[in-house]
Amino acid sequence: MHGMMMSQPLSIIEILRYASDAHPGAGLVSVRTEGDIHRETYAKAYRRAGQLAHALKKLGVGRGDRVATIAWNGYRHFEIYYGVSGMGAICHTINPRLSAEQMLYIIGHAGDQVLCVDLTFVPLIEALGEHLPKALKLVVLTDRAHMPDSKLDLLCYEDLLEPESTSYDWPVLDEQTAAALCYTSGTTGNPKGALYSHRSTVLHAMVVAITLNKSLMEGANVLPVVPLFHVNAWGLPYAAPLAGASLVMPGPKLDGASLFDLMEAEHVTSAWGVPTVWLGLRAEIETRGAPPKGFQQVMVGGSAAPRSMIEGFEKAGIDVCHAWGMTEMSPVGTHGQLSAPMKDLAWDEQMRLKSFQGRRLFGVDLKIVDETGKPLAHDGRAMGELYVRGNTIVSGYFDNPEASAKAIDADGWFGTGDVATIDEHGFLSIQDRAKDLIKSGGEWISSIDLENIVMGSPRVAACAVIAIAHPKWGERPLLVVVPKGDERPTLDELHELLLASVAKWQLPDALEFVEELPLTATGKVSKMTLRKQFEGYRLPDAG
Ligand code: ADP
């Protein structure tokens, strides 16, 4: 027997319509590429999303068509998220840090009809020039006064919107309709597209808003440093308006000092981003002697947050919440907020738990398996490959049957490529990406573990541990360090630091210094590039 309740399809534009009705005071503060600060309420963004939908329709965009963006975090990018999905088209966000080759590949693979770019990225598309599809329409996210001279045929965003009506008759879409597309950065092979639906996006927004409610509440000012151009800015453009929180969009300036000034001026209550960004902000807080006024919480994810960083913020009175996820998971899968009883634990134990990736979100199932696919115990010790299942997780990749077939196991779970433990409280601890683990004499060494501890040294600015081939052990760890200050750390002193937490056989065999670590397009250390850099490296006792 079915229940007797109305059923309305979950729809992305409904989030903004709701925010515009229910949270009239909330909205967006954006640092614009034009150089000034811009403010608009969610109600205004809703109206402008309507104008955009009319304009795109005139450009020939219809249901299922792809409208791409290469843009920073700002109100126009936000309007595109809603206007495009709302009219039944697909918002395809492109990461500007991808190589030209990868960018052209995904523009072609996605079959984009329109590409909207920030002023900053006009030179980038000019460089792509004649390699861009001939029919691709190019829109610059600015007003007439700031339109650049260009050899390309460029349309002006504000000119497109200006004549249009603010009311749009949004179509009622099947909730499974595709709404947004984001490609993984593809460290190996071509990038693969995660194609989100209205249903998956709205469910993700609701769960994120409920679970991360300490950050996302009415009246909060949330700073997404995590980009709208990758992994949907962790769902913030959807979850914040749903919760009634305002978004403070930082634009292109993401250094510690610029973020600090913006946070203080705009009373930012929580900030979301990857650990490298927070290292910059923490250094700025140390220089200025106090955190920005009213700043309460750092959400950190994308790669593991070192414990020293977590402790640094916590000592300054700022709550740190770790989150884990991936492009294929919309993206948030777990969060590290401590449960009520955990808040009574000793400070040290709380910090240990905070360096874990934490508990699952509602609707996300986790399992760890051994090499034969057998599920392993959630006892905090058994380590295996992590699989996930749920309504916000991809069932395959866009127009890529080969990659889709490999992604999902026989029972319908998605293989994350991460290796993890899960403890009896359900706390997930990511040990490594499977391909970054160091396999030494039949045992595994977690590069993340070693890196997190080494980051606690005052003489280390950044570090990475990679596997080096070894004739006896198969692989052994090499520690690569970017030194901080005048005096370089020694291997002995770092061993001593490590020995407080890891076994002797896990200690790195050698230490090398570099000026900087290579980064991926999503700002993570590129272990692949680093391994190439140290190809053929000989460890001291390698014979
Ligand atoms: P890419 O880095 O290729 O763009 P994603 O942004 O989707 O891909 O990154 C997903 C991966 O990032 C995860 O599989 C995991 O290895 C890593 N990751 C994300 N969050 C965390 C975290 N909090 N701690 C450790 N690793 C993380």
Short mmCIF file of C-alpha atoms in Angstrom, two decimals, residues 251-460:
data_model
loop_
_atom_site.label_atom_id
_atom_site.label_comp_id
_atom_site.label_asym_id
_atom_site.label_seq_id
_atom_site.Cartn_x
_atom_site.Cartn_y
_atom_site.Cartn_z
CA GLY A 251 36.89 35.86 -5.58
CA PRO A 252 40.47 35.27 -6.68
CA LYS A 253 42.48 36.44 -3.62
CA LEU A 254 42.98 33.44 -1.34
CA ASP A 255 46.17 34.30 0.57
CA GLY A 256 46.10 34.44 4.39
CA ALA A 257 46.11 38.25 4.66
CA SER A 258 43.32 38.82 2.08
CA LEU A 259 41.16 36.13 3.68
CA PHE A 260 41.75 37.53 7.16
CA ASP A 261 40.72 41.06 6.10
CA LEU A 262 37.61 39.82 4.31
CA MET A 263 36.61 37.60 7.23
CA GLU A 264 36.96 40.41 9.73
CA ALA A 265 35.10 42.94 7.55
CA GLU A 266 32.23 40.57 6.73
CA HIS A 267 31.94 38.88 10.16
CA VAL A 268 32.59 35.43 8.76
CA THR A 269 31.53 32.76 11.24
CA SER A 270 32.84 29.69 9.42
CA ALA A 271 35.22 29.05 6.55
CA TRP A 272 35.48 25.98 4.34
CA GLY A 273 38.53 24.85 2.40
CA VAL A 274 41.57 22.62 1.94
CA PRO A 275 44.39 22.42 4.52
CA THR A 276 46.91 24.43 2.46
CA VAL A 277 44.63 27.49 2.58
CA TRP A 278 44.26 27.19 6.36
CA LEU A 279 48.01 27.00 6.85
CA GLY A 280 48.16 30.48 5.27
CA LEU A 281 45.33 31.81 7.44
CA ARG A 282 46.84 30.33 10.61
CA ALA A 283 50.16 32.04 9.90
CA GLU A 284 48.25 35.32 9.47
CA ILE A 285 46.41 34.80 12.78
CA GLU A 286 49.78 34.25 14.47
CA THR A 287 51.19 37.44 12.94
CA ARG A 288 48.19 39.53 13.99
CA GLY A 289 47.92 37.88 17.41
CA ALA A 290 44.19 37.00 17.28
CA PRO A 291 41.69 35.39 14.90
CA PRO A 292 39.21 37.49 12.91
CA LYS A 293 36.42 38.69 15.22
CA GLY A 294 33.42 36.35 15.42
CA PHE A 295 35.20 33.52 13.57
CA GLN A 296 34.05 30.22 15.07
CA GLN A 297 34.66 27.24 12.81
CA VAL A 298 37.00 25.91 10.15
CA MET A 299 35.71 23.15 7.90
CA VAL A 300 38.64 21.33 6.38
CA GLY A 301 38.77 18.60 3.75
CA GLY A 302 40.03 17.65 0.33
CA SER A 303 43.14 16.19 1.87
CA ALA A 304 44.05 15.22 5.43
CA ALA A 305 44.43 18.07 7.90
CA PRO A 306 47.62 17.70 9.97
CA ARG A 307 46.99 17.43 13.71
CA SER A 308 49.32 20.36 14.40
CA MET A 309 47.08 22.56 12.26
CA ILE A 310 43.93 21.35 14.00
CA GLU A 311 45.49 21.99 17.43
CA GLY A 312 46.69 25.46 16.35
CA PHE A 313 43.16 26.59 15.47
CA GLU A 314 41.59 24.90 18.49
CA LYS A 315 44.03 26.66 20.83
CA ALA A 316 42.94 29.96 19.29
CA GLY A 317 39.34 29.03 20.21
CA ILE A 318 38.28 27.99 16.71
CA ASP A 319 36.48 24.70 16.27
CA VAL A 320 37.94 22.51 13.51
CA CYS A 321 35.71 20.04 11.69
CA HIS A 322 37.27 17.59 9.27
CA ALA A 323 35.23 16.37 6.33
CA TRP A 324 35.93 13.77 3.70
CA GLY A 325 34.40 13.18 0.31
CA MET A 326 35.03 13.22 -3.39
CA THR A 327 33.70 14.58 -6.68
CA GLU A 328 31.81 11.34 -7.17
CA MET A 329 30.00 11.83 -3.83
CA SER A 330 28.47 15.28 -4.47
CA PRO A 331 31.00 15.56 -2.57
CA VAL A 332 30.61 15.24 1.25
CA GLY A 333 30.61 11.72 2.72
CA THR A 334 31.74 12.06 6.34
CA HIS A 335 32.29 14.79 8.93
CA GLY A 336 34.45 14.89 12.03
CA GLN A 337 32.18 16.77 14.42
CA LEU A 338 32.56 15.09 17.82
CA SER A 339 29.52 13.38 19.28
CA ALA A 340 28.13 14.76 22.55
CA PRO A 341 29.87 12.18 24.83
CA MET A 342 33.20 12.74 23.03
CA LYS A 343 33.20 16.36 24.16
CA ASP A 344 33.83 15.10 27.73
CA LEU A 345 37.04 13.34 26.69
CA ALA A 346 40.48 14.72 27.52
CA TRP A 347 41.66 17.46 25.13
CA ASP A 348 44.38 15.22 23.67
CA GLU A 349 41.90 12.48 22.85
CA GLN A 350 39.51 15.01 21.31
CA MET A 351 42.32 16.27 19.06
CA ARG A 352 43.16 12.69 18.05
CA LEU A 353 39.53 12.12 17.04
CA LYS A 354 39.38 15.43 15.21
CA SER A 355 42.20 14.35 12.93
CA PHE A 356 39.98 11.48 11.73
CA GLN A 357 37.66 12.02 8.78
CA GLY A 358 34.72 11.17 11.05
CA ARG A 359 31.21 9.81 10.83
CA ARG A 360 29.11 9.11 7.78
CA LEU A 361 26.37 11.46 6.63
CA PHE A 362 22.80 10.20 6.49
CA GLY A 363 22.33 8.29 3.25
CA VAL A 364 26.01 7.43 2.80
CA ASP A 365 26.97 3.83 3.59
CA LEU A 366 30.61 2.92 4.13
CA LYS A 367 32.36 -0.45 3.89
CA ILE A 368 36.01 -1.42 3.94
CA VAL A 369 37.07 -4.62 2.19
CA ASP A 370 40.17 -6.80 1.83
CA GLU A 371 41.79 -7.72 -1.52
CA THR A 372 39.15 -10.42 -2.11
CA GLY A 373 36.30 -7.96 -1.55
CA LYS A 374 35.41 -9.40 1.89
CA PRO A 375 34.07 -6.74 4.29
CA LEU A 376 36.39 -5.98 7.21
CA ALA A 377 35.53 -5.23 10.84
CA HIS A 378 34.90 -1.69 12.04
CA ASP A 379 37.37 -2.00 14.90
CA GLY A 380 39.73 0.88 14.14
CA ARG A 381 42.50 -1.57 13.16
CA ALA A 382 41.41 -3.48 10.06
CA MET A 383 42.54 -1.51 7.02
CA GLY A 384 40.96 -1.96 3.63
CA GLU A 385 39.73 -0.28 0.49
CA LEU A 386 36.80 2.01 1.11
CA TYR A 387 33.54 1.58 -0.80
CA VAL A 388 30.49 3.83 -0.55
CA ARG A 389 26.84 3.61 -1.49
CA GLY A 390 23.96 6.09 -1.40
CA ASN A 391 21.68 8.53 -3.18
CA THR A 392 24.37 11.18 -3.55
CA ILE A 393 27.00 8.89 -5.10
CA VAL A 394 27.60 8.39 -8.83
CA SER A 395 26.24 5.25 -10.45
CA GLY A 396 28.78 5.66 -13.29
CA TYR A 397 30.52 8.38 -15.31
CA PHE A 398 29.03 10.64 -17.98
CA ASP A 399 29.35 9.06 -21.42
CA ASN A 400 32.12 6.73 -20.31
CA PRO A 401 30.92 3.10 -20.15
CA GLU A 402 34.42 1.74 -19.67
CA ALA A 403 35.20 3.82 -16.56
CA SER A 404 31.63 3.31 -15.30
CA ALA A 405 31.99 -0.48 -15.42
CA LYS A 406 35.17 -0.33 -13.34
CA ALA A 407 33.77 2.11 -10.77
CA ILE A 408 30.97 0.02 -9.27
CA ASP A 409 31.36 -3.43 -7.62
CA ALA A 410 29.02 -6.40 -8.09
CA ASP A 411 26.88 -5.31 -5.11
CA GLY A 412 26.45 -1.76 -6.42
CA TRP A 413 29.09 0.00 -4.26
CA PHE A 414 31.43 2.66 -5.60
CA GLY A 415 35.18 2.06 -5.03
CA THR A 416 36.76 5.26 -3.70
CA GLY A 417 40.40 4.26 -4.24
CA ASP A 418 41.06 5.28 -0.63
CA VAL A 419 42.34 2.89 2.03
CA ALA A 420 40.81 3.38 5.47
CA THR A 421 39.95 2.07 8.91
CA ILE A 422 36.59 2.59 10.63
CA ASP A 423 36.40 2.35 14.43
CA GLU A 424 33.63 1.14 16.71
CA HIS A 425 32.18 4.66 16.95
CA GLY A 426 31.87 4.74 13.15
CA PHE A 427 34.83 7.13 12.81
CA LEU A 428 36.50 6.84 9.44
CA SER A 429 40.25 7.31 9.22
CA ILE A 430 41.67 7.65 5.71
CA GLN A 431 45.09 6.00 5.69
CA ASP A 432 46.00 6.85 2.13
CA ARG A 433 44.99 6.74 -1.46
CA ALA A 434 45.58 3.10 -2.45
CA LYS A 435 48.20 4.17 -4.98
CA ASP A 436 50.11 6.30 -2.45
CA LEU A 437 50.47 3.65 0.27
CA ILE A 438 54.01 2.41 0.76
CA LYS A 439 54.18 -1.36 0.60
CA SER A 440 57.18 -2.37 2.66
CA GLY A 441 57.93 -6.09 3.15
CA GLY A 442 54.26 -7.10 2.97
CA GLU A 443 53.20 -4.35 5.40
CA TRP A 444 51.62 -1.00 4.54
CA ILE A 445 52.91 2.37 5.62
CA SER A 446 50.50 5.30 5.50
CA SER A 447 52.13 8.32 3.88
CA ILE A 448 49.39 10.55 5.36
CA ASP A 449 50.25 9.41 8.91
CA LEU A 450 53.92 10.25 8.52
CA GLU A 451 53.19 13.60 6.84
CA ASN A 452 50.75 14.66 9.54
CA ILE A 453 53.32 14.06 12.27
CA VAL A 454 56.23 15.67 10.40
CA MET A 455 54.05 18.77 9.84
CA GLY A 456 54.23 19.21 13.65
CA SER A 457 57.92 20.22 13.38
CA PRO A 458 58.45 23.99 13.55
CA ARG A 459 61.12 23.61 10.86
CA VAL A 460 58.75 22.09 8.27
#
